[in-house]
CSV table of C-alpha atoms in Angstrom, one decimal:
chain,number,residue,atom,x,y,z
A,13,UNK,CA,73.4,92.0,69.3
A,14,UNK,CA,77.2,92.2,70.4
A,15,UNK,CA,78.8,94.7,71.9
A,16,UNK,CA,82.2,94.2,69.8
A,17,UNK,CA,80.0,93.0,66.4
A,18,UNK,CA,78.0,95.6,64.6
A,19,UNK,CA,74.3,95.3,63.9
A,20,UNK,CA,72.1,97.1,61.6
A,21,UNK,CA,69.2,95.8,63.0
A,22,UNK,CA,67.1,95.5,66.3
A,23,UNK,CA,66.0,91.5,67.3
A,24,UNK,CA,64.8,90.0,69.3
A,25,UNK,CA,66.0,89.3,72.5
A,26,UNK,CA,68.2,92.6,71.7
A,27,UNK,CA,70.2,94.6,74.1
A,28,UNK,CA,69.1,98.3,73.7
A,29,UNK,CA,70.6,101.8,74.3
A,30,UNK,CA,67.3,104.8,74.6
A,31,UNK,CA,68.6,107.9,73.7
A,32,UNK,CA,66.1,110.4,75.3
A,33,UNK,CA,68.8,113.6,76.2
A,34,UNK,CA,72.7,114.6,77.7
A,35,UNK,CA,73.1,112.7,80.4
A,36,UNK,CA,70.1,110.7,80.3
A,37,UNK,CA,69.9,107.2,78.7
A,38,UNK,CA,67.9,103.6,79.4
A,39,UNK,CA,68.5,100.2,78.2
A,40,UNK,CA,66.5,97.1,77.9
A,41,UNK,CA,66.3,94.0,76.6
A,42,UNK,CA,63.5,94.0,73.8
A,43,UNK,CA,61.1,91.1,74.2
A,44,UNK,CA,57.9,91.1,71.6
A,45,UNK,CA,54.9,91.8,73.5
A,46,UNK,CA,56.3,94.3,76.2
A,47,UNK,CA,56.6,98.3,76.6
A,48,UNK,CA,58.5,100.8,78.4
A,49,UNK,CA,58.0,103.7,79.9
A,50,UNK,CA,59.4,107.2,79.5
A,51,UNK,CA,59.2,110.2,80.6
A,52,UNK,CA,58.0,110.4,77.0
A,53,UNK,CA,55.6,108.0,76.7
A,54,UNK,CA,55.7,104.6,76.5
A,55,UNK,CA,57.7,102.5,73.9
A,56,UNK,CA,56.8,99.2,72.5
A,57,UNK,CA,59.9,96.6,72.0
A,58,UNK,CA,57.8,95.0,68.6
A,59,UNK,CA,57.7,98.4,67.0
A,60,UNK,CA,61.5,98.6,67.2
A,61,UNK,CA,61.9,95.1,66.3
A,62,UNK,CA,63.2,94.6,62.7
A,63,UNK,CA,64.6,98.8,62.8
A,64,UNK,CA,68.4,100.1,62.3
A,65,UNK,CA,69.9,101.3,65.4
A,66,UNK,CA,70.3,104.9,65.4
A,67,UNK,CA,66.3,105.4,64.6
A,68,UNK,CA,64.6,108.1,66.5
A,69,UNK,CA,61.3,106.7,67.4
A,70,UNK,CA,58.4,108.9,68.7
A,71,UNK,CA,56.9,107.8,71.7
A,72,UNK,CA,53.2,106.1,72.3
A,73,UNK,CA,51.1,109.7,73.8
A,74,UNK,CA,53.5,112.1,72.0
A,75,UNK,CA,54.9,114.0,74.2
A,76,UNK,CA,58.2,113.0,72.4
A,77,UNK,CA,61.0,110.6,70.6
A,78,UNK,CA,63.8,108.7,71.7
A,79,UNK,CA,67.0,107.1,69.3
A,80,UNK,CA,67.5,103.5,69.6
A,81,UNK,CA,70.7,102.9,69.9
A,82,UNK,CA,73.6,100.1,69.5
A,83,UNK,CA,74.7,99.1,72.3
A,84,UNK,CA,79.2,100.2,73.3
A,85,UNK,CA,81.1,99.8,76.2
A,86,UNK,CA,81.0,103.3,76.4
A,87,UNK,CA,77.7,103.4,76.4
A,88,UNK,CA,76.4,100.5,79.0
A,89,UNK,CA,79.1,102.7,81.6
A,90,UNK,CA,76.6,105.2,81.5
A,91,UNK,CA,72.9,103.2,81.7
A,92,UNK,CA,74.4,100.1,83.4
A,93,UNK,CA,72.8,99.1,87.0
A,94,UNK,CA,75.0,100.3,90.0
A,95,UNK,CA,75.9,97.3,91.5
A,96,UNK,CA,79.5,98.4,93.3
A,97,UNK,CA,81.2,102.3,92.5
A,98,UNK,CA,82.1,101.7,88.9
A,99,UNK,CA,85.2,102.8,86.7
A,100,UNK,CA,84.4,106.0,84.1
A,101,UNK,CA,85.1,105.8,80.5
A,102,UNK,CA,88.1,108.3,81.5
A,103,UNK,CA,89.7,105.5,83.7
A,104,UNK,CA,89.1,103.1,81.6
A,105,UNK,CA,90.5,104.9,78.2
A,106,UNK,CA,93.6,105.6,81.2
A,107,UNK,CA,93.9,101.8,82.1
A,108,UNK,CA,93.8,100.0,78.7
A,109,UNK,CA,96.6,102.4,77.1
A,110,UNK,CA,98.9,101.8,80.3
A,111,UNK,CA,98.1,98.2,80.3
A,112,UNK,CA,99.1,97.6,76.7
A,113,UNK,CA,95.7,95.8,75.8
A,114,UNK,CA,95.3,94.3,72.2
A,115,UNK,CA,93.3,91.2,70.9
A,116,UNK,CA,94.3,88.4,71.5
A,117,UNK,CA,95.3,90.0,74.8
A,118,UNK,CA,95.1,88.2,78.2
A,119,UNK,CA,94.1,89.8,81.8
A,120,UNK,CA,93.2,89.1,84.9
A,121,UNK,CA,90.9,91.6,86.9
A,122,UNK,CA,89.2,91.7,90.0
A,123,UNK,CA,87.1,92.9,91.0
A,124,UNK,CA,84.5,92.1,88.6
A,125,UNK,CA,81.5,94.5,90.3
A,126,UNK,CA,79.0,96.0,88.0
A,127,UNK,CA,81.1,94.7,84.3
A,128,UNK,CA,81.9,98.7,83.3
A,129,UNK,CA,85.3,97.7,82.7
A,130,UNK,CA,84.9,94.2,82.1
A,131,UNK,CA,83.2,95.2,79.1
A,132,UNK,CA,86.0,97.7,77.7
A,133,UNK,CA,88.4,94.9,78.5
A,134,UNK,CA,86.4,92.4,76.7
A,135,UNK,CA,86.3,94.4,73.7
A,136,UNK,CA,90.0,95.2,73.3
A,137,UNK,CA,91.5,91.3,73.4
A,138,UNK,CA,88.5,90.6,70.7
A,139,UNK,CA,88.5,88.1,69.2
A,140,UNK,CA,90.9,86.0,71.1
A,141,UNK,CA,91.9,87.1,73.7
A,142,UNK,CA,90.1,85.9,77.1
A,143,UNK,CA,89.3,88.1,80.6
A,144,UNK,CA,89.6,85.9,83.6
A,145,UNK,CA,87.7,88.7,85.9
A,146,UNK,CA,86.8,87.3,90.3
A,147,UNK,CA,84.3,88.3,92.6
A,148,UNK,CA,84.3,88.0,95.9
A,149,UNK,CA,80.7,88.0,96.0
A,150,UNK,CA,79.0,85.6,94.4
A,151,UNK,CA,75.5,87.3,93.6
A,152,UNK,CA,77.2,89.7,91.7
A,153,UNK,CA,79.3,86.8,90.0
A,154,UNK,CA,75.7,85.2,88.2
A,155,UNK,CA,74.8,88.4,87.5
A,156,UNK,CA,77.7,89.6,85.3
A,157,UNK,CA,77.8,86.0,83.9
A,158,UNK,CA,74.1,86.6,82.5
A,159,UNK,CA,74.8,89.9,81.2
A,160,UNK,CA,78.0,88.7,79.7
A,161,UNK,CA,76.2,86.1,77.6
A,162,UNK,CA,73.0,88.6,76.9
A,163,UNK,CA,75.6,90.6,75.1
A,164,UNK,CA,76.8,87.9,73.2
A,165,UNK,CA,80.6,88.0,75.3
A,166,UNK,CA,80.6,85.5,77.2
A,167,UNK,CA,82.8,83.3,75.2
A,168,UNK,CA,85.4,85.6,76.1
A,169,UNK,CA,85.2,85.8,79.8
A,170,UNK,CA,85.4,83.4,82.8
A,171,UNK,CA,83.4,84.3,85.8
A,172,UNK,CA,84.5,83.2,88.8
A,173,UNK,CA,83.8,83.8,93.0
A,174,UNK,CA,86.6,83.9,94.7
A,175,UNK,CA,88.5,86.0,97.6
A,176,UNK,CA,91.7,86.9,95.6
A,177,UNK,CA,93.4,88.3,98.4
A,178,UNK,CA,93.4,85.8,101.1
A,179,UNK,CA,93.0,82.9,97.6
A,180,UNK,CA,95.3,84.2,94.8
A,181,UNK,CA,93.4,83.4,91.5
A,182,UNK,CA,94.7,79.9,90.8
A,183,UNK,CA,96.4,80.8,87.5
A,184,UNK,CA,100.5,80.9,86.7
A,185,UNK,CA,101.9,82.8,84.7
A,186,UNK,CA,99.1,83.2,82.1
A,187,UNK,CA,98.3,87.0,81.8
A,188,UNK,CA,99.7,89.7,79.9
A,189,UNK,CA,97.7,92.3,82.2
A,190,UNK,CA,96.4,92.3,85.5
A,191,UNK,CA,94.2,95.0,87.0
A,192,UNK,CA,92.4,95.2,90.5
A,193,UNK,CA,90.2,97.7,92.1
A,194,UNK,CA,90.4,96.3,96.0
A,195,UNK,CA,90.2,97.9,99.4
A,196,UNK,CA,93.9,96.5,99.8
A,197,UNK,CA,96.1,95.9,96.5
A,198,UNK,CA,99.2,95.2,98.2
A,199,UNK,CA,98.1,92.4,99.3
A,200,UNK,CA,97.5,90.6,96.3
A,201,UNK,CA,100.5,91.9,94.7
A,202,UNK,CA,102.7,88.9,94.4
A,203,UNK,CA,99.5,86.5,93.2
A,204,UNK,CA,99.8,89.1,90.4
A,205,UNK,CA,103.2,88.5,90.7
A,206,UNK,CA,102.6,84.9,90.2
A,207,UNK,CA,99.5,85.5,87.6
A,208,UNK,CA,101.7,87.7,85.0
A,209,UNK,CA,103.7,85.4,82.3
A,210,UNK,CA,107.5,84.9,82.9
A,211,UNK,CA,109.3,87.4,81.8
A,212,UNK,CA,107.2,90.6,81.5
A,213,UNK,CA,103.3,91.7,81.8
A,214,UNK,CA,102.0,94.4,83.5
A,215,UNK,CA,100.4,95.7,86.5
A,216,UNK,CA,97.8,98.2,87.1
A,217,UNK,CA,95.7,99.1,90.9
A,218,UNK,CA,92.7,101.1,90.6
A,219,UNK,CA,93.1,103.1,94.2
A,220,UNK,CA,90.7,106.1,95.3
A,221,UNK,CA,93.2,106.7,98.7
A,222,UNK,CA,96.7,107.7,98.4
A,223,UNK,CA,97.4,105.9,101.5
A,224,UNK,CA,96.7,102.7,99.2
A,225,UNK,CA,98.7,103.8,96.4
A,226,UNK,CA,101.4,104.5,98.9
A,227,UNK,CA,101.3,101.3,99.9
A,228,UNK,CA,100.3,99.5,97.2
A,229,UNK,CA,103.5,101.0,95.4
A,230,UNK,CA,106.2,99.8,98.2
A,231,UNK,CA,104.6,96.3,97.7
A,232,UNK,CA,105.0,95.9,94.0
A,233,UNK,CA,109.0,97.2,94.3
A,234,UNK,CA,109.5,94.9,97.3
A,235,UNK,CA,108.3,92.3,94.4
A,236,UNK,CA,110.1,93.1,91.4
A,237,UNK,CA,108.0,95.5,89.6
A,238,UNK,CA,109.9,98.0,87.9
A,239,UNK,CA,109.0,101.2,85.6
A,240,UNK,CA,106.4,102.3,88.5
A,241,UNK,CA,103.8,105.2,87.7
A,242,UNK,CA,101.1,106.6,88.9
A,243,UNK,CA,98.5,108.7,87.1
A,244,UNK,CA,95.8,110.7,88.1
A,245,UNK,CA,93.4,111.1,85.8
A,246,UNK,CA,91.5,114.8,85.7
A,247,UNK,CA,88.7,115.8,83.5
A,248,UNK,CA,87.9,119.7,83.5
A,249,UNK,CA,85.3,121.6,81.2
A,250,UNK,CA,86.9,124.7,79.6
A,251,UNK,CA,83.5,126.8,77.8
A,252,UNK,CA,83.7,129.6,75.6
A,253,UNK,CA,82.5,132.2,75.3
A,254,UNK,CA,82.9,135.8,73.3
A,255,UNK,CA,83.0,138.4,75.7
A,256,UNK,CA,82.9,142.4,74.6
A,257,UNK,CA,85.8,144.2,76.9
A,258,UNK,CA,85.8,148.1,76.7
A,259,UNK,CA,88.7,149.4,74.6
A,260,UNK,CA,91.7,150.1,77.2
A,261,UNK,CA,92.8,154.0,77.9
A,262,UNK,CA,96.2,154.0,77.5
A,263,UNK,CA,96.7,158.0,79.4
A,264,UNK,CA,97.4,161.0,77.2
A,265,UNK,CA,100.0,160.7,74.0
A,266,UNK,CA,102.7,162.5,73.8
A,267,UNK,CA,102.7,164.4,70.1
A,268,UNK,CA,105.7,166.3,68.4
A,269,UNK,CA,104.9,169.2,67.0
A,270,UNK,CA,108.3,170.8,67.2
A,271,UNK,CA,109.0,173.1,63.8
A,272,UNK,CA,112.7,174.7,65.1
A,273,UNK,CA,115.4,173.7,67.8
A,274,UNK,CA,114.5,175.0,71.4
A,275,UNK,CA,110.6,174.5,70.4
A,276,UNK,CA,108.7,172.6,73.0
A,277,UNK,CA,106.3,169.2,72.8
A,278,UNK,CA,102.5,169.8,72.8
A,279,UNK,CA,100.2,166.3,74.8
A,280,UNK,CA,97.3,165.7,73.6
């Protein structure tokens, strides 16, 4: 199983996604002999091995059933264990577009966090691109490295424990794109510029506060970046309903009943 290569059947040690319903998913690594409990009953791992991804599985106890899905970056984003705040698919899609990523791209990312964006970036730049991911928290780095290896994408990413705000990226002119998700991204702009290929390259900073955005844009402008834009992604749901409207009252209708000159109009 790999997040970048689809497998037809479930094997031991695969990471699978259990779909219980809308906005209700679980994930675990398949291991013969283990059992995973859900609100619909138990799922035996041994019963999954050899079955096709997408199979509908009846839970032990007869309370219901679940679907076993092949993992994708989108499913991982809504299922992963949160070690930090994460970036969701609506923003990930815009980030990938604006960074102009494609197979073979080299990307630098800080910080790694829970790895939501990292999985999507790796899928985009595979099979011959590379992601350099940095985080100042050593336990998060070790956990992310383990997940990347378990998901079959470890060869496409280098994860390092490093405070880029103080020490920079330690890379010179190798990246096609740089992504920042930091409290003070404006402190890293000069280091990001040194990391980007010369000439060219794109940089994206993800910030929740407009004050961060303002300071970052000012710093980027001062460092020679051009075509600086700010984008906000907002999801808005539209509900389609059938509504019965009453017939409108258009008021009295005038009709012409004149037969000879001088006759009056009649109003109905």
